[in-house]
Amino acid sequence: MRHPLDTLDWPIATDRLLVRRAVPDDAEATWVYRQLPEAWEWVGGATTTFDDYREHFLREDRLANLLVIELDGRVIGDLTLQVQDAWAQQEVADQAKGVQGELGWTLDPSYGGKGYATEAVRALIDVAFGKLGLRRLHAQCFYDNEASWRLMERVGMRREQHTVKDSLHRTKGWLDGLAYALLAEEWTAPN
């Protein structure tokens, strides 16, 4: 079966950025910012060597869901969109296949505060609800990762859950977690 992202025409251009499928050669460019302390602090899986990172980056299940953000030909961030089945009762489970997605992102900290992450995530949401026809998107983060949850709010996602000390951070211990979501019917595409 084809991956949902394989069905789209890439790249996708925004006012300032290009969003495209990641390729194996992007490992080095993404490693450059993912190993910086400001990004490393929050990524789900942090590796300490480029060889370990490259091995993780090239995993087929990871690369299939990965997109890169380019600014003037330079990789400044990455996005993930993992298309998923929604929970459903057995009798209607076929109607819940591939109808929702989980979003993720990492931006080079030196490009923060300029609206690039917001612009890229909005473009991905537009693709997910438009061309892919998904009905729901969700994302989660540590409560302490304020930049991430503020981004979710800027793109119109609603906070659905604030959990207490349920998320284990590699250096900070047990932290609160946040979950956000957005329905296609709530989405207003960017101008």
PDB file of C-alpha atoms in Angstrom:
ATOM      1  CA  MET A   1       0.000   0.000   0.000  1.00  0.00           C
ATOM      2  CA  ARG A   2       1.277   3.486  -0.864  1.00  0.00           C
ATOM      3  CA  HIS A   3       2.140   5.878   1.907  1.00  0.00           C
ATOM      4  CA  PRO A   4      -0.369   8.786   2.010  1.00  0.00           C
ATOM      5  CA  LEU A   5       2.411  11.359   1.518  1.00  0.00           C
ATOM      6  CA  ASP A   6       3.412   9.528  -1.688  1.00  0.00           C
ATOM      7  CA  THR A   7       0.091  10.541  -3.242  1.00  0.00           C
ATOM      8  CA  LEU A   8       0.879  14.274  -3.148  1.00  0.00           C
ATOM      9  CA  ASP A   9       2.821  16.554  -5.448  1.00  0.00           C
ATOM     10  CA  TRP A  10       5.962  17.852  -3.717  1.00  0.00           C
ATOM     11  CA  PRO A  11       7.347  20.339  -2.861  1.00  0.00           C
ATOM     12  CA  ILE A  12       4.772  22.663  -1.351  1.00  0.00           C
ATOM     13  CA  ALA A  13       5.627  26.359  -1.437  1.00  0.00           C
ATOM     14  CA  THR A  14       4.508  28.920   1.136  1.00  0.00           C
ATOM     15  CA  ASP A  15       5.220  32.640   1.006  1.00  0.00           C
ATOM     16  CA  ARG A  16       8.796  32.157   2.260  1.00  0.00           C
ATOM     17  CA  LEU A  17       9.403  28.423   2.555  1.00  0.00           C
ATOM     18  CA  LEU A  18       9.504  25.169   0.671  1.00  0.00           C
ATOM     19  CA  VAL A  19       8.207  22.007   2.360  1.00  0.00           C
ATOM     20  CA  ARG A  20       9.325  18.765   0.753  1.00  0.00           C
ATOM     21  CA  ARG A  21       9.754  15.071   1.464  1.00  0.00           C
ATOM     22  CA  ALA A  22      12.929  14.245   3.333  1.00  0.00           C
ATOM     23  CA  VAL A  23      15.594  12.222   1.538  1.00  0.00           C
ATOM     24  CA  PRO A  24      18.571  10.311   2.991  1.00  0.00           C
ATOM     25  CA  ASP A  25      20.914  13.205   2.168  1.00  0.00           C
ATOM     26  CA  ASP A  26      18.976  15.419   4.619  1.00  0.00           C
ATOM     27  CA  ALA A  27      20.367  13.522   7.610  1.00  0.00           C
ATOM     28  CA  GLU A  28      23.386  15.776   7.983  1.00  0.00           C
ATOM     29  CA  ALA A  29      21.446  19.045   7.630  1.00  0.00           C
ATOM     30  CA  THR A  30      18.864  18.011  10.230  1.00  0.00           C
ATOM     31  CA  TRP A  31      21.557  16.692  12.597  1.00  0.00           C
ATOM     32  CA  VAL A  32      23.168  20.154  12.651  1.00  0.00           C
ATOM     33  CA  TYR A  33      20.221  21.738  14.493  1.00  0.00           C
ATOM     34  CA  ARG A  34      18.802  18.668  16.247  1.00  0.00           C
ATOM     35  CA  GLN A  35      21.997  18.248  18.262  1.00  0.00           C
ATOM     36  CA  LEU A  36      21.893  21.861  19.498  1.00  0.00           C
ATOM     37  CA  PRO A  37      20.910  22.041  23.197  1.00  0.00           C
ATOM     38  CA  GLU A  38      17.762  24.113  22.506  1.00  0.00           C
ATOM     39  CA  ALA A  39      16.407  21.469  20.112  1.00  0.00           C
ATOM     40  CA  TRP A  40      17.937  18.377  21.751  1.00  0.00           C
ATOM     41  CA  GLU A  41      16.110  19.264  24.963  1.00  0.00           C
ATOM     42  CA  TRP A  42      12.713  18.482  23.401  1.00  0.00           C
ATOM     43  CA  VAL A  43      13.174  15.971  20.560  1.00  0.00           C
ATOM     44  CA  GLY A  44      11.594  12.601  21.245  1.00  0.00           C
ATOM     45  CA  GLY A  45      14.716  10.596  20.533  1.00  0.00           C
ATOM     46  CA  ALA A  46      18.109  12.203  21.041  1.00  0.00           C
ATOM     47  CA  THR A  47      21.232  10.522  19.779  1.00  0.00           C
ATOM     48  CA  THR A  48      24.761  11.466  20.764  1.00  0.00           C
ATOM     49  CA  THR A  49      26.616  10.595  17.547  1.00  0.00           C
ATOM     50  CA  PHE A  50      25.918  11.369  13.922  1.00  0.00           C
ATOM     51  CA  ASP A  51      26.194   7.667  13.002  1.00  0.00           C
ATOM     52  CA  ASP A  52      23.436   6.777  15.492  1.00  0.00           C
ATOM     53  CA  TYR A  53      21.337   9.694  14.304  1.00  0.00           C
ATOM     54  CA  ARG A  54      21.749   8.741  10.649  1.00  0.00           C
ATOM     55  CA  GLU A  55      20.701   5.156  11.395  1.00  0.00           C
ATOM     56  CA  HIS A  56      17.570   6.446  13.146  1.00  0.00           C
ATOM     57  CA  PHE A  57      16.904   9.016  10.396  1.00  0.00           C
ATOM     58  CA  LEU A  58      17.086   6.387   7.638  1.00  0.00           C
ATOM     59  CA  ARG A  59      14.594   3.991   9.223  1.00  0.00           C
ATOM     60  CA  GLU A  60      11.921   3.449   6.599  1.00  0.00           C
ATOM     61  CA  ASP A  61       9.046   4.078   9.013  1.00  0.00           C
ATOM     62  CA  ARG A  62      10.588   7.412  10.058  1.00  0.00           C
ATOM     63  CA  LEU A  63      11.694   8.683   6.656  1.00  0.00           C
ATOM     64  CA  ALA A  64       8.267   7.948   5.152  1.00  0.00           C
ATOM     65  CA  ASN A  65       6.607  10.458   7.540  1.00  0.00           C
ATOM     66  CA  LEU A  66       9.331  13.095   7.469  1.00  0.00           C
ATOM     67  CA  LEU A  67       9.310  16.420   5.631  1.00  0.00           C
ATOM     68  CA  VAL A  68      11.938  19.151   5.624  1.00  0.00           C
ATOM     69  CA  ILE A  69      11.480  22.901   5.700  1.00  0.00           C
ATOM     70  CA  GLU A  70      13.741  24.918   3.409  1.00  0.00           C
ATOM     71  CA  LEU A  71      14.419  28.637   3.412  1.00  0.00           C
ATOM     72  CA  ASP A  72      16.314  29.832   0.341  1.00  0.00           C
ATOM     73  CA  GLY A  73      17.583  26.287  -0.276  1.00  0.00           C
ATOM     74  CA  ARG A  74      18.763  25.729   3.307  1.00  0.00           C
ATOM     75  CA  VAL A  75      17.138  23.117   5.574  1.00  0.00           C
ATOM     76  CA  ILE A  76      15.923  24.978   8.678  1.00  0.00           C
ATOM     77  CA  GLY A  77      13.552  22.451  10.191  1.00  0.00           C
ATOM     78  CA  ASP A  78      11.565  19.292   9.807  1.00  0.00           C
ATOM     79  CA  LEU A  79       7.973  18.181  10.162  1.00  0.00           C
ATOM     80  CA  THR A  80       6.297  14.831  10.596  1.00  0.00           C
ATOM     81  CA  LEU A  81       2.839  13.741   9.621  1.00  0.00           C
ATOM     82  CA  GLN A  82       1.941  10.245  10.675  1.00  0.00           C
ATOM     83  CA  VAL A  83      -1.413   9.229   9.202  1.00  0.00           C
ATOM     84  CA  GLN A  84      -3.279   6.981  11.619  1.00  0.00           C
ATOM     85  CA  ASP A  85      -6.475   5.069  12.120  1.00  0.00           C
ATOM     86  CA  ALA A  86      -8.960   6.520  14.583  1.00  0.00           C
ATOM     87  CA  TRP A  87     -10.293   4.383  17.399  1.00  0.00           C
ATOM     88  CA  ALA A  88     -13.562   2.758  16.373  1.00  0.00           C
ATOM     89  CA  GLN A  89     -15.891  -0.036  17.276  1.00  0.00           C
ATOM     90  CA  GLN A  90     -15.359  -3.213  15.286  1.00  0.00           C
ATOM     91  CA  GLU A  91     -18.453  -2.806  13.111  1.00  0.00           C
ATOM     92  CA  VAL A  92     -17.297   0.557  11.752  1.00  0.00           C
ATOM     93  CA  ALA A  93     -13.517   0.157  11.982  1.00  0.00           C
ATOM     94  CA  ASP A  94     -13.123   0.250   8.196  1.00  0.00           C
ATOM     95  CA  GLN A  95     -14.481   3.838   8.229  1.00  0.00           C
ATOM     96  CA  ALA A  96     -11.782   4.895  10.722  1.00  0.00           C
ATOM     97  CA  LYS A  97      -8.762   3.807   8.675  1.00  0.00           C
ATOM     98  CA  GLY A  98      -6.288   6.566   7.808  1.00  0.00           C
ATOM     99  CA  VAL A  99      -8.562   9.437   8.836  1.00  0.00           C
ATOM    100  CA  GLN A 100      -6.392  11.283  11.323  1.00  0.00           C
ATOM    101  CA  GLY A 101      -2.799  12.335  11.741  1.00  0.00           C
ATOM    102  CA  GLU A 102      -0.207  13.148  14.354  1.00  0.00           C
ATOM    103  CA  LEU A 103       1.930  16.221  13.751  1.00  0.00           C
ATOM    104  CA  GLY A 104       5.462  16.884  14.946  1.00  0.00           C
ATOM    105  CA  TRP A 105       8.149  19.487  14.261  1.00  0.00           C
ATOM    106  CA  THR A 106      11.662  20.625  15.051  1.00  0.00           C
ATOM    107  CA  LEU A 107      13.036  23.977  13.940  1.00  0.00           C
ATOM    108  CA  ASP A 108      16.634  25.163  13.917  1.00  0.00           C
ATOM    109  CA  PRO A 109      16.697  27.449  16.995  1.00  0.00           C
ATOM    110  CA  SER A 110      18.551  30.165  15.088  1.00  0.00           C
ATOM    111  CA  TYR A 111      15.429  30.588  12.904  1.00  0.00           C
ATOM    112  CA  GLY A 112      13.005  30.812  15.836  1.00  0.00           C
ATOM    113  CA  GLY A 113      10.794  33.819  16.417  1.00  0.00           C
ATOM    114  CA  LYS A 114      10.382  34.669  12.735  1.00  0.00           C
ATOM    115  CA  GLY A 115       7.141  32.780  12.060  1.00  0.00           C
ATOM    116  CA  TYR A 116       8.746  30.021   9.973  1.00  0.00           C
ATOM    117  CA  ALA A 117       7.469  27.149  12.116  1.00  0.00           C
ATOM    118  CA  THR A 118       3.945  28.614  12.112  1.00  0.00           C
ATOM    119  CA  GLU A 119       4.039  29.047   8.332  1.00  0.00           C
ATOM    120  CA  ALA A 120       5.287  25.501   7.723  1.00  0.00           C
ATOM    121  CA  VAL A 121       2.864  23.846  10.155  1.00  0.00           C
ATOM    122  CA  ARG A 122      -0.077  25.773   8.685  1.00  0.00           C
ATOM    123  CA  ALA A 123       0.913  24.546   5.221  1.00  0.00           C
ATOM    124  CA  LEU A 124       1.082  20.961   6.479  1.00  0.00           C
ATOM    125  CA  ILE A 125      -2.312  21.262   8.174  1.00  0.00           C
ATOM    126  CA  ASP A 126      -3.764  22.626   4.946  1.00  0.00           C
ATOM    127  CA  VAL A 127      -2.379  19.643   3.027  1.00  0.00           C
ATOM    128  CA  ALA A 128      -3.589  17.170   5.651  1.00  0.00           C
ATOM    129  CA  PHE A 129      -7.157  18.461   5.643  1.00  0.00           C
ATOM    130  CA  GLY A 130      -7.251  19.383   1.952  1.00  0.00           C
ATOM    131  CA  LYS A 131      -5.388  17.015  -0.333  1.00  0.00           C
ATOM    132  CA  LEU A 132      -5.197  14.102   2.125  1.00  0.00           C
ATOM    133  CA  GLY A 133      -8.770  14.547   3.361  1.00  0.00           C
ATOM    134  CA  LEU A 134      -7.974  13.793   7.006  1.00  0.00           C
ATOM    135  CA  ARG A 135     -10.663  14.616   9.539  1.00  0.00           C
ATOM    136  CA  ARG A 136      -8.551  15.223  12.665  1.00  0.00           C
ATOM    137  CA  LEU A 137      -4.993  16.181  13.588  1.00  0.00           C
ATOM    138  CA  HIS A 138      -3.346  15.975  16.985  1.00  0.00           C
ATOM    139  CA  ALA A 139       0.004  16.789  18.581  1.00  0.00           C
ATOM    140  CA  GLN A 140       1.502  16.574  22.033  1.00  0.00           C
ATOM    141  CA  CYS A 141       4.419  17.974  23.977  1.00  0.00           C
ATOM    142  CA  PHE A 142       5.826  18.466  27.427  1.00  0.00           C
ATOM    143  CA  TYR A 143       4.159  21.340  29.270  1.00  0.00           C
ATOM    144  CA  ASP A 144       7.620  22.856  29.790  1.00  0.00           C
ATOM    145  CA  ASN A 145       8.113  23.077  25.989  1.00  0.00           C
ATOM    146  CA  GLU A 146       6.296  26.386  25.787  1.00  0.00           C
ATOM    147  CA  ALA A 147       7.426  27.175  22.234  1.00  0.00           C
ATOM    148  CA  SER A 148       5.757  23.995  20.996  1.00  0.00           C
ATOM    149  CA  TRP A 149       2.406  24.429  22.708  1.00  0.00           C
ATOM    150  CA  ARG A 150       2.280  28.107  21.791  1.00  0.00           C
ATOM    151  CA  LEU A 151       2.806  27.061  18.155  1.00  0.00           C
ATOM    152  CA  MET A 152      -0.117  24.636  18.454  1.00  0.00           C
ATOM    153  CA  GLU A 153      -2.286  27.466  19.718  1.00  0.00           C
ATOM    154  CA  ARG A 154      -1.120  29.868  16.975  1.00  0.00           C
ATOM    155  CA  VAL A 155      -2.195  27.435  14.263  1.00  0.00           C
ATOM    156  CA  GLY A 156      -5.628  27.046  15.856  1.00  0.00           C
ATOM    157  CA  MET A 157      -5.289  23.761  17.705  1.00  0.00           C
ATOM    158  CA  ARG A 158      -7.309  23.317  20.876  1.00  0.00           C
ATOM    159  CA  ARG A 159      -5.818  22.085  24.139  1.00  0.00           C
ATOM    160  CA  GLU A 160      -7.632  18.838  24.888  1.00  0.00           C
ATOM    161  CA  GLN A 161      -5.584  17.490  27.738  1.00  0.00           C
ATOM    162  CA  HIS A 162      -3.198  18.623  30.447  1.00  0.00           C
ATOM    163  CA  THR A 163      -1.822  15.612  32.255  1.00  0.00           C
ATOM    164  CA  VAL A 164       0.074  15.769  35.525  1.00  0.00           C
ATOM    165  CA  LYS A 165       3.582  14.293  35.622  1.00  0.00           C
ATOM    166  CA  ASP A 166       2.785  11.542  33.116  1.00  0.00           C
ATOM    167  CA  SER A 167       5.591  12.305  30.628  1.00  0.00           C
ATOM    168  CA  LEU A 168       9.133  11.181  31.374  1.00  0.00           C
ATOM    169  CA  HIS A 169      11.839  13.581  30.187  1.00  0.00           C
ATOM    170  CA  ARG A 170      15.394  12.274  29.732  1.00  0.00           C
ATOM    171  CA  THR A 171      16.937  14.833  32.124  1.00  0.00           C
ATOM    172  CA  LYS A 172      14.060  16.589  33.916  1.00  0.00           C
ATOM    173  CA  GLY A 173      12.202  13.526  35.214  1.00  0.00           C
ATOM    174  CA  TRP A 174       8.410  13.341  35.242  1.00  0.00           C
ATOM    175  CA  LEU A 175       6.775  16.398  33.664  1.00  0.00           C
ATOM    176  CA  ASP A 176       3.264  17.464  32.812  1.00  0.00           C
ATOM    177  CA  GLY A 177       2.133  16.771  29.264  1.00  0.00           C
ATOM    178  CA  LEU A 178      -0.180  18.566  26.859  1.00  0.00           C
ATOM    179  CA  ALA A 179      -2.287  17.252  23.991  1.00  0.00           C
ATOM    180  CA  TYR A 180      -3.813  19.444  21.277  1.00  0.00           C
ATOM    181  CA  ALA A 181      -6.093  18.674  18.351  1.00  0.00           C
ATOM    182  CA  LEU A 182      -7.885  20.252  15.420  1.00  0.00           C
ATOM    183  CA  LEU A 183     -10.780  19.017  13.288  1.00  0.00           C
ATOM    184  CA  ALA A 184     -11.013  19.639   9.548  1.00  0.00           C
ATOM    185  CA  GLU A 185     -14.302  21.448  10.085  1.00  0.00           C
ATOM    186  CA  GLU A 186     -12.545  23.892  12.452  1.00  0.00           C
ATOM    187  CA  TRP A 187      -9.685  24.666  10.059  1.00  0.00           C
ATOM    188  CA  THR A 188      -9.497  27.995   8.325  1.00  0.00           C
ATOM    189  CA  ALA A 189      -6.876  27.785   5.586  1.00  0.00           C
ATOM    190  CA  PRO A 190      -4.266  30.534   5.496  1.00  0.00           C
ATOM    191  CA  ASN A 191      -4.813  33.345   2.993  1.00  0.00           C
TER     192      ASN A 191
END
